[in-house]
mmCIF file of C-alpha atoms in Angstrom:
data_model
loop_
_atom_site.group_PDB
_atom_site.id
_atom_site.type_symbol
_atom_site.label_atom_id
_atom_site.label_comp_id
_atom_site.label_asym_id
_atom_site.label_seq_id
_atom_site.Cartn_x
_atom_site.Cartn_y
_atom_site.Cartn_z
ATOM 1 C CA MET G 76 0.000 0.000 0.000
ATOM 2 C CA ASN G 77 1.215 3.489 -0.764
ATOM 3 C CA ARG G 78 3.062 5.000 2.211
ATOM 4 C CA PHE G 79 1.113 8.270 1.863
ATOM 5 C CA ILE G 80 -2.210 6.477 2.075
ATOM 6 C CA VAL G 81 -1.019 4.516 5.114
ATOM 7 C CA SER G 82 0.046 7.768 6.810
ATOM 8 C CA VAL G 83 -3.307 9.431 6.119
ATOM 9 C CA LEU G 84 -5.246 6.459 7.470
ATOM 10 C CA ALA G 85 -3.118 6.374 10.602
ATOM 11 C CA PHE G 86 -3.618 10.114 11.194
ATOM 12 C CA ALA G 87 -7.357 9.775 10.701
ATOM 13 C CA ALA G 88 -7.436 6.899 13.206
ATOM 14 C CA VAL G 89 -6.037 9.286 15.825
ATOM 15 C CA LEU G 90 -7.845 12.474 14.726
ATOM 16 C CA ILE G 91 -11.449 11.264 14.588
ATOM 17 C CA PRO G 92 -11.622 9.801 18.140
ATOM 18 C CA ALA G 93 -9.815 12.865 19.469
ATOM 19 C CA MET G 94 -12.322 15.195 17.806
ATOM 20 C CA ALA G 95 -15.215 13.195 19.235
ATOM 21 C CA ALA G 96 -13.738 13.394 22.714
ATOM 22 C CA GLY G 97 -12.814 17.065 22.414
ATOM 23 C CA LEU G 98 -9.162 16.350 23.180
ATOM 24 C CA LEU G 99 -7.514 18.403 20.465
ATOM 25 C CA PRO G 100 -5.611 21.515 21.557
ATOM 26 C CA GLY G 101 -8.089 24.320 22.224
ATOM 27 C CA ALA G 102 -11.115 22.014 22.087
ATOM 28 C CA THR G 103 -13.657 21.922 24.892
ATOM 29 C CA SER G 104 -16.428 19.467 25.552
ATOM 30 C CA PRO G 105 -19.932 20.862 24.911
ATOM 31 C CA SER G 106 -21.514 22.415 28.004
ATOM 32 C CA ALA G 107 -24.834 21.122 29.307
ATOM 33 C CA HIS G 108 -27.251 22.160 32.039
ATOM 34 C CA ALA G 109 -26.696 19.903 35.014
ATOM 35 C CA THR G 110 -29.920 20.801 36.814
ATOM 36 C CA THR G 111 -33.474 21.728 35.869
ATOM 37 C CA GLU G 112 -35.586 23.065 38.710
ATOM 38 C CA SER G 113 -39.328 23.848 38.686
ATOM 39 C CA LEU G 114 -40.765 26.830 40.561
ATOM 40 C CA GLU G 115 -44.163 28.280 41.343
ATOM 41 C CA LEU G 116 -45.170 31.478 43.112
ATOM 42 C CA ARG G 117 -48.695 31.931 44.447
ATOM 43 C CA ILE G 118 -49.854 35.366 45.612
ATOM 44 C CA ASN G 119 -52.662 35.401 48.181
ATOM 45 C CA PRO G 120 -54.964 38.333 49.020
ATOM 46 C CA GLY G 121 -53.541 41.014 51.285
ATOM 47 C CA PRO G 122 -56.240 42.411 53.627
ATOM 48 C CA GLN G 123 -55.607 42.471 57.366
ATOM 49 C CA ALA G 124 -58.232 39.892 58.370
ATOM 50 C CA TYR G 125 -57.290 36.245 57.882
ATOM 51 C CA ASN G 126 -60.978 35.477 57.296
ATOM 52 C CA ALA G 127 -61.340 38.266 54.772
ATOM 53 C CA ILE G 128 -64.549 39.674 53.313
ATOM 54 C CA LEU G 129 -64.711 40.026 49.534
ATOM 55 C CA GLY G 130 -66.288 43.318 48.520
ATOM 56 C CA CYS G 131 -66.328 42.925 44.727
ATOM 57 C CA THR G 132 -65.592 39.940 42.493
ATOM 58 C CA TRP G 133 -63.213 39.935 39.505
ATOM 59 C CA HIS G 134 -63.215 43.346 37.843
ATOM 60 C CA THR G 135 -61.280 46.253 36.449
ATOM 61 C CA ALA G 136 -63.337 48.891 38.282
ATOM 62 C CA CYS G 137 -66.268 47.927 40.503
ATOM 63 C CA THR G 138 -68.786 50.287 38.938
ATOM 64 C CA SER G 139 -71.750 47.961 38.432
ATOM 65 C CA ASN G 140 -73.304 44.727 39.676
ATOM 66 C CA PRO G 141 -72.058 42.433 38.277
ATOM 67 C CA PRO G 142 -68.875 44.389 37.575
ATOM 68 C CA PRO G 143 -67.106 44.414 34.194
ATOM 69 C CA PHE G 144 -64.760 41.422 34.221
ATOM 70 C CA GLY G 145 -61.107 41.977 35.030
ATOM 71 C CA TYR G 146 -58.293 40.489 37.089
ATOM 72 C CA GLY G 147 -58.571 42.503 40.309
ATOM 73 C CA LEU G 148 -60.491 41.855 43.531
ATOM 74 C CA ASP G 149 -61.777 44.282 46.177
ATOM 75 C CA TRP G 150 -61.277 43.272 49.803
ATOM 76 C CA ASN G 151 -62.833 44.983 52.803
ATOM 77 C CA ASN G 152 -60.034 46.486 54.851
ATOM 78 C CA GLY G 153 -61.035 48.896 57.564
ATOM 79 C CA HIS G 154 -63.835 50.468 55.542
ATOM 80 C CA GLU G 155 -66.411 49.943 58.278
ATOM 81 C CA ASP G 156 -64.902 52.584 60.572
ATOM 82 C CA TYR G 157 -62.243 54.073 58.281
ATOM 83 C CA SER G 158 -59.557 52.953 60.702
ATOM 84 C CA PRO G 159 -56.327 54.700 59.772
ATOM 85 C CA ASN G 160 -53.313 52.560 58.876
ATOM 86 C CA THR G 161 -55.249 49.308 58.429
ATOM 87 C CA PRO G 162 -52.449 46.953 57.330
ATOM 88 C CA VAL G 163 -52.069 45.452 53.859
ATOM 89 C CA TYR G 164 -49.959 42.301 53.605
ATOM 90 C CA TRP G 165 -47.888 40.423 51.078
ATOM 91 C CA ARG G 166 -48.928 36.772 51.368
ATOM 92 C CA SER G 167 -47.257 34.098 49.249
ATOM 93 C CA TRP G 168 -46.788 30.369 48.921
ATOM 94 C CA ALA G 169 -43.684 29.402 46.940
ATOM 95 C CA TYR G 170 -42.381 26.099 45.601
ATOM 96 C CA ARG G 171 -38.940 24.921 44.518
ATOM 97 C CA SER G 172 -38.581 21.342 43.342
ATOM 98 C CA ILE G 173 -35.040 21.023 44.724
ATOM 99 C CA GLY G 174 -33.868 23.969 46.821
ATOM 100 C CA TRP G 175 -34.851 24.774 50.394
ATOM 101 C CA THR G 176 -33.866 28.436 50.329
ATOM 102 C CA GLN G 177 -35.428 31.430 48.611
ATOM 103 C CA LEU G 178 -37.246 31.881 45.338
ATOM 104 C CA GLY G 179 -36.323 35.544 45.064
ATOM 105 C CA THR G 180 -37.228 38.959 46.441
ATOM 106 C CA ALA G 181 -39.936 41.599 46.090
ATOM 107 C CA ALA G 182 -39.086 45.312 46.154
ATOM 108 C CA ILE G 183 -41.750 47.531 47.750
ATOM 109 C CA PHE G 184 -42.358 51.040 46.409
ATOM 110 C CA GLN G 185 -45.072 53.626 45.887
ATOM 111 C CA ASN G 186 -46.096 53.978 42.240
ATOM 112 C CA ASN G 187 -49.210 56.150 42.155
ATOM 113 C CA GLY G 188 -51.290 56.357 39.002
ATOM 114 C CA ASN G 189 -54.921 57.454 38.962
ATOM 115 C CA CYS G 190 -55.085 56.030 42.480
ATOM 116 C CA LYS G 191 -52.609 55.447 45.305
ATOM 117 C CA ASP G 192 -50.719 52.257 44.429
ATOM 118 C CA THR G 193 -48.149 50.220 46.318
ATOM 119 C CA TYR G 194 -46.114 47.845 44.129
ATOM 120 C CA ALA G 195 -44.278 44.656 45.063
ATOM 121 C CA SER G 196 -41.927 44.007 42.139
ATOM 122 C CA VAL G 197 -40.653 40.417 42.093
ATOM 123 C CA THR G 198 -37.178 39.334 40.965
ATOM 124 C CA ASP G 199 -36.158 35.681 41.114
ATOM 125 C CA ALA G 200 -32.878 34.404 42.566
ATOM 126 C CA PHE G 201 -31.214 34.489 39.125
ATOM 127 C CA GLY G 202 -32.122 38.154 38.614
ATOM 128 C CA PHE G 203 -35.050 37.721 36.234
ATOM 129 C CA GLY G 204 -38.056 40.023 36.686
ATOM 130 C CA LYS G 205 -41.283 38.161 37.468
ATOM 131 C CA GLY G 206 -43.760 41.033 37.313
ATOM 132 C CA ALA G 207 -45.419 42.989 40.102
ATOM 133 C CA VAL G 208 -48.250 42.624 42.578
ATOM 134 C CA VAL G 209 -50.269 45.847 42.835
ATOM 135 C CA TYR G 210 -52.080 46.955 45.996
ATOM 136 C CA THR G 211 -54.360 49.866 45.032
ATOM 137 C CA HIS G 212 -55.787 52.426 47.496
ATOM 138 C CA THR G 213 -52.665 51.713 49.565
ATOM 139 C CA ASN G 214 -49.715 53.674 50.915
ATOM 140 C CA ALA G 215 -46.428 51.783 51.165
ATOM 141 C CA TYR G 216 -45.432 50.876 54.708
ATOM 142 C CA THR G 217 -41.719 50.493 53.990
ATOM 143 C CA ALA G 218 -41.166 52.132 50.623
ATOM 144 C CA GLY G 219 -37.758 51.116 49.348
ATOM 145 C CA GLY G 220 -37.815 48.000 51.507
ATOM 146 C CA GLY G 221 -38.003 44.435 50.348
ATOM 147 C CA ILE G 222 -39.320 40.966 50.988
ATOM 148 C CA THR G 223 -37.327 37.758 50.881
ATOM 149 C CA ILE G 224 -39.564 35.059 49.377
ATOM 150 C CA PRO G 225 -38.868 31.608 50.865
ATOM 151 C CA ALA G 226 -39.521 28.440 48.859
ATOM 152 C CA SER G 227 -39.106 24.688 49.266
ATOM 153 C CA PRO G 228 -40.235 21.335 47.804
ATOM 154 C CA SER G 229 -42.953 21.248 50.478
ATOM 155 C CA TRP G 230 -43.992 24.906 49.819
ATOM 156 C CA SER G 231 -43.092 27.866 52.040
ATOM 157 C CA TYR G 232 -45.351 30.636 53.317
ATOM 158 C CA LYS G 233 -44.523 34.318 53.712
ATOM 159 C CA ASN G 234 -46.586 37.036 55.364
ATOM 160 C CA GLN G 235 -45.189 40.573 55.581
ATOM 161 C CA ARG G 236 -46.771 43.993 55.810
ATOM 162 C CA VAL G 237 -46.331 46.124 52.693
ATOM 163 C CA GLY G 238 -48.677 49.056 53.269
ATOM 164 C CA SER G 239 -51.848 50.545 54.720
ATOM 165 C CA SER G 240 -55.272 51.149 53.213
ATOM 166 C CA VAL G 241 -55.848 54.840 52.655
ATOM 167 C CA THR G 242 -58.756 56.801 54.135
ATOM 168 C CA SER G 243 -58.876 59.250 51.204
ATOM 169 C CA GLU G 244 -58.063 59.067 47.497
ATOM 170 C CA PHE G 245 -57.219 61.352 44.609
ATOM 171 C CA SER G 246 -60.231 63.215 43.246
ATOM 172 C CA TYR G 247 -59.837 61.476 39.864
ATOM 173 C CA CYS G 248 -59.647 57.967 41.340
ATOM 174 C CA ALA G 249 -62.708 55.692 41.032
ATOM 175 C CA TRP G 250 -63.137 54.890 44.708
ATOM 176 C CA ASP G 251 -66.103 54.099 46.937
ATOM 177 C CA GLY G 252 -64.443 54.110 50.345
ATOM 178 C CA GLN G 253 -61.565 52.491 52.175
ATOM 179 C CA HIS G 254 -60.704 49.017 50.865
ATOM 180 C CA LEU G 255 -57.969 47.051 49.114
ATOM 181 C CA HIS G 256 -58.084 46.511 45.350
ATOM 182 C CA GLN G 257 -55.443 43.904 44.511
ATOM 183 C CA THR G 258 -54.202 42.606 41.187
ATOM 184 C CA ALA G 259 -50.923 41.584 39.510
ATOM 185 C CA ASP G 260 -49.016 41.806 36.262
ATOM 186 C CA THR G 261 -51.470 39.615 34.385
ATOM 187 C CA THR G 262 -49.158 39.132 31.392
ATOM 188 C CA MET G 263 -47.028 36.930 33.668
ATOM 189 C CA TYR G 264 -49.525 35.691 36.261
ATOM 190 C CA SER G 265 -52.656 33.609 35.861
ATOM 191 C CA SER G 266 -55.670 34.443 38.037
ATOM 192 C CA ALA G 267 -57.904 32.144 40.106
ATOM 193 C CA THR G 268 -61.031 33.302 38.320
ATOM 194 C CA SER G 269 -62.993 30.181 39.312
ATOM 195 C CA ASN G 270 -62.590 31.208 42.970
ATOM 196 C CA PHE G 271 -63.608 34.363 44.871
ATOM 197 C CA LEU G 272 -67.058 34.571 43.296
ATOM 198 C CA THR G 273 -69.135 35.300 46.427
ATOM 199 C CA THR G 274 -69.140 38.729 48.040
ATOM 200 C CA GLY G 275 -69.924 39.213 51.711
ATOM 201 C CA GLY G 276 -68.499 35.829 52.704
ATOM 202 C CA GLY G 277 -65.218 35.142 54.419
ATOM 203 C CA TYR G 278 -62.163 33.616 52.749
ATOM 204 C CA ASN G 279 -59.138 32.220 54.581
ATOM 205 C CA VAL G 280 -56.474 34.279 52.846
ATOM 206 C CA ASP G 281 -53.636 32.352 54.512
ATOM 207 C CA SER G 282 -54.702 29.104 52.828
ATOM 208 C CA SER G 283 -52.459 27.816 50.035
ATOM 209 C CA GLY G 284 -55.603 27.004 48.058
ATOM 210 C CA ASN G 285 -56.876 30.594 48.185
ATOM 211 C CA TRP G 286 -54.224 32.114 45.960
ATOM 212 C CA GLN G 287 -55.308 35.043 43.808
ATOM 213 C CA GLN G 288 -52.581 35.071 41.121
ATOM 214 C CA ARG G 289 -49.745 32.636 40.353
ATOM 215 C CA GLN G 290 -47.003 31.840 37.863
ATOM 216 C CA SER G 291 -44.679 28.901 37.188
ATOM 217 C CA TRP G 292 -41.266 28.682 35.497
ATOM 218 C CA GLN G 293 -38.025 26.689 35.415
ATOM 219 C CA TRP G 294 -34.368 27.310 36.171
ATOM 220 C CA ASN G 295 -31.664 25.528 34.167
ATOM 221 C CA TYR G 296 -28.224 25.773 35.726
#
């Protein structure tokens, strides 16, 4: 056999396995995600009372009965006696399929529009924005503060004050007295529109089953 052909075949016998293994100078093996983790964040209603009274079912503005459908709920919160500084709470249940630490954080700030709004803007532990929970007719309790959101494979609960229901509103705000109107960034969150359909009755707003909005996602790392 021609010596040149023998040399080429011998070189190929070394080159091809080396390329497959990524052992040539400067070569690196292809990277791959070692872990995929599933997450879910459930946001519960925020009025002070654990057995909370629903004032208006799903709506944008509660201007009729039944109201025009939307993704917000009105909760009684001190409206009976216009108690000043009636607390508004962040309530969440959070799940991580692997980790036992935190899901992320929520930054609290005042972001008034037509009405007085307190925002809780969520960022996950990898720095990705996960939308905001909006507490309308509310003044922030610790504007500029934050919430650490715990999570675990068996779910973790968090309850922290974020604001107070206001006793007066802007003149251009559609408002019928002191209460909490709560919603979320509905492009990222789904809403429990098959629940919270009866006004005047009490709902256990600490219950993991009585979430108002939620979203799920995955981490690959």
